[in-house]
Amino acid sequence: MSVPSKTMCIGIVCSLAMSILGATLARASIGTDGQERTIASTRARHLLVTLTNESGKFTADANRFCVLFQSRSASTAIDIHEVSVDFRLLVGRIQERPLTAYLSPNGSERFCGDINLGRQYYRPANYYVLVHYSEATGRKKTTRMSVVVR
């Protein structure tokens, strides 16, 4: 049997380390590459309303986000229209004037849009997020979530 040379062993160790590093980086990029993370969710009678974006949180200034509507029962179809979202900054018990984002449909159960929360004077900043939507029957509904901006 021949004993492998020192340079061959170093090459094998280096290639093994590079493949492990590549696999680790690939796993780390899965969450940020095209997949969305949940920011907040709530149940509204027969719906599950979820607020998502790529980072899983809101930041100061511009944010891109989506609202997902899912039926709690698999057999019921969802028909949602006219979705808008109000962001109300909470200062103690006082709710500031809302910032409104009108969302456009991006699929049957998904609505996406942008909001600029501006400069944050409070750390952390607490927001009520009010999701307004219309059902197929024409009834207007609202559901509320709470979000923290750090």
CSV table of C-alpha atoms in Angstrom, one decimal:
chain,number,residue,atom,x,y,z
A,1,MET,CA,0.0,0.0,0.0
A,2,SER,CA,1.2,3.4,-0.8
A,3,VAL,CA,1.0,6.3,1.6
A,4,PRO,CA,-0.7,9.5,0.1
A,5,SER,CA,1.6,12.5,-0.2
A,6,LYS,CA,1.2,15.6,2.0
A,7,THR,CA,0.0,17.8,-0.9
A,8,MET,CA,-2.6,15.2,-1.9
A,9,CYS,CA,-4.0,15.2,1.7
A,10,ILE,CA,-4.0,19.0,1.8
A,11,GLY,CA,-5.9,19.1,-1.5
A,12,ILE,CA,-8.5,16.6,-0.2
A,13,VAL,CA,-9.0,18.5,3.0
A,14,CYS,CA,-9.3,21.8,1.1
A,15,SER,CA,-11.9,20.4,-1.3
A,16,LEU,CA,-13.9,18.9,1.6
A,17,ALA,CA,-13.8,22.2,3.4
A,18,MET,CA,-15.0,24.1,0.3
A,19,SER,CA,-17.9,21.7,-0.3
A,20,ILE,CA,-19.0,22.0,3.3
A,21,LEU,CA,-18.8,25.8,3.1
A,22,GLY,CA,-20.7,25.9,-0.1
A,23,ALA,CA,-23.5,23.7,1.3
A,24,THR,CA,-23.7,26.0,4.4
A,25,LEU,CA,-24.0,29.1,2.3
A,26,ALA,CA,-26.6,27.5,0.1
A,27,ARG,CA,-28.7,26.6,3.1
A,28,ALA,CA,-28.3,30.1,4.5
A,29,SER,CA,-29.5,31.7,1.3
A,30,ILE,CA,-32.7,29.6,1.0
A,31,GLY,CA,-34.6,31.8,3.5
A,32,THR,CA,-33.7,35.0,1.7
A,33,ASP,CA,-33.9,33.9,-1.9
A,34,GLY,CA,-37.5,34.1,-3.1
A,35,GLN,CA,-39.2,32.7,0.0
A,36,GLU,CA,-41.2,34.8,2.3
A,37,ARG,CA,-41.3,34.8,6.0
A,38,THR,CA,-44.2,35.5,8.3
A,39,ILE,CA,-44.3,38.8,10.1
A,40,ALA,CA,-47.7,38.4,11.8
A,41,SER,CA,-50.9,36.4,11.3
A,42,THR,CA,-54.4,36.2,12.8
A,43,ARG,CA,-57.6,34.3,12.4
A,44,ALA,CA,-60.7,36.0,11.2
A,45,ARG,CA,-63.7,33.7,11.5
A,46,HIS,CA,-63.2,31.4,8.4
A,47,LEU,CA,-59.9,33.0,7.2
A,48,LEU,CA,-56.2,32.9,8.2
A,49,VAL,CA,-54.7,36.3,7.3
A,50,THR,CA,-50.9,36.4,7.2
A,51,LEU,CA,-48.6,39.3,6.7
A,52,THR,CA,-45.3,38.3,5.0
A,53,ASN,CA,-42.1,39.7,3.3
A,54,GLU,CA,-38.7,38.4,2.4
A,55,SER,CA,-36.9,39.4,5.7
A,56,GLY,CA,-39.8,38.6,8.1
A,57,LYS,CA,-39.9,42.0,9.6
A,58,PHE,CA,-40.6,45.7,8.9
A,59,THR,CA,-37.9,48.3,8.9
A,60,ALA,CA,-37.9,52.1,8.9
A,61,ASP,CA,-38.4,53.6,5.5
A,62,ALA,CA,-39.6,51.6,2.5
A,63,ASN,CA,-41.0,48.1,2.8
A,64,ARG,CA,-42.5,45.6,0.3
A,65,PHE,CA,-44.9,43.1,1.8
A,66,CYS,CA,-47.8,40.8,1.0
A,67,VAL,CA,-51.0,39.7,2.7
A,68,LEU,CA,-52.1,36.1,2.3
A,69,PHE,CA,-55.7,34.9,2.8
A,70,GLN,CA,-56.1,31.2,3.4
A,71,SER,CA,-59.3,29.4,4.2
A,72,ARG,CA,-59.4,27.5,7.4
A,73,SER,CA,-61.3,24.7,5.7
A,74,ALA,CA,-59.7,23.2,2.6
A,75,SER,CA,-63.1,22.8,0.8
A,76,THR,CA,-64.0,26.6,0.9
A,77,ALA,CA,-62.9,28.8,-2.0
A,78,ILE,CA,-61.8,32.4,-1.1
A,79,ASP,CA,-62.8,35.4,-3.1
A,80,ILE,CA,-61.3,38.6,-1.7
A,81,HIS,CA,-61.3,42.1,-3.3
A,82,GLU,CA,-60.2,45.6,-2.5
A,83,VAL,CA,-57.5,45.0,0.0
A,84,SER,CA,-55.8,47.9,1.9
A,85,VAL,CA,-53.7,48.0,4.9
A,86,ASP,CA,-53.5,50.8,7.6
A,87,PHE,CA,-50.4,51.1,9.7
A,88,ARG,CA,-51.1,53.1,12.9
A,89,LEU,CA,-48.2,54.0,15.2
A,90,LEU,CA,-48.9,53.5,18.9
A,91,VAL,CA,-47.6,56.1,21.3
A,92,GLY,CA,-48.7,54.9,24.6
A,93,ARG,CA,-52.5,54.5,24.2
A,94,ILE,CA,-52.7,57.0,21.4
A,95,GLN,CA,-52.9,55.8,17.8
A,96,GLU,CA,-51.3,58.2,15.3
A,97,ARG,CA,-52.8,59.0,11.9
A,98,PRO,CA,-52.7,55.9,9.7
A,99,LEU,CA,-50.4,55.3,6.8
A,100,THR,CA,-52.4,53.4,4.1
A,101,ALA,CA,-51.2,51.0,1.5
A,102,TYR,CA,-53.5,49.8,-1.3
A,103,LEU,CA,-52.6,46.3,-2.4
A,104,SER,CA,-52.8,44.8,-5.8
A,105,PRO,CA,-53.6,41.1,-6.4
A,106,ASN,CA,-50.7,38.8,-7.0
A,107,GLY,CA,-52.6,35.5,-7.3
A,108,SER,CA,-56.0,34.5,-6.1
A,109,GLU,CA,-55.3,34.6,-2.3
A,110,ARG,CA,-52.3,37.0,-2.3
A,111,PHE,CA,-52.1,40.8,-2.3
A,112,CYS,CA,-48.8,42.8,-2.4
A,113,GLY,CA,-47.9,46.4,-2.0
A,114,ASP,CA,-45.4,48.9,-0.6
A,115,ILE,CA,-45.4,51.1,2.5
A,116,ASN,CA,-42.9,53.7,3.7
A,117,LEU,CA,-43.0,53.9,7.5
A,118,GLY,CA,-40.6,56.8,7.5
A,119,ARG,CA,-38.1,57.7,10.2
A,120,GLN,CA,-38.7,55.9,13.5
A,121,TYR,CA,-38.6,58.1,16.6
A,122,TYR,CA,-39.3,55.3,19.0
A,123,ARG,CA,-37.3,52.2,19.6
A,124,PRO,CA,-39.0,49.8,19.3
A,125,ALA,CA,-42.0,51.3,17.4
A,126,ASN,CA,-45.3,49.5,17.9
A,127,TYR,CA,-47.9,49.5,15.1
A,128,TYR,CA,-51.4,48.3,14.7
A,129,VAL,CA,-51.8,46.8,11.3
A,130,LEU,CA,-55.5,46.9,10.1
A,131,VAL,CA,-56.2,44.8,7.0
A,132,HIS,CA,-59.4,45.9,5.2
A,133,TYR,CA,-60.9,43.7,2.6
A,134,SER,CA,-64.2,42.9,0.8
A,135,GLU,CA,-65.6,39.4,0.5
A,136,ALA,CA,-67.4,38.1,-2.6
A,137,THR,CA,-70.7,39.0,-1.0
A,138,GLY,CA,-69.6,42.7,-0.9
A,139,ARG,CA,-69.3,42.7,2.9
A,140,LYS,CA,-66.3,44.8,4.1
A,141,LYS,CA,-64.3,43.2,6.8
A,142,THR,CA,-61.3,44.3,8.9
A,143,THR,CA,-58.8,42.3,10.9
A,144,ARG,CA,-56.1,43.7,13.2
A,145,MET,CA,-52.5,42.6,14.0
A,146,SER,CA,-49.7,44.0,16.0
A,147,VAL,CA,-46.2,44.6,14.6
A,148,VAL,CA,-43.0,45.8,16.1
A,149,VAL,CA,-40.5,47.8,14.0
A,150,ARG,CA,-36.9,47.8,15.5
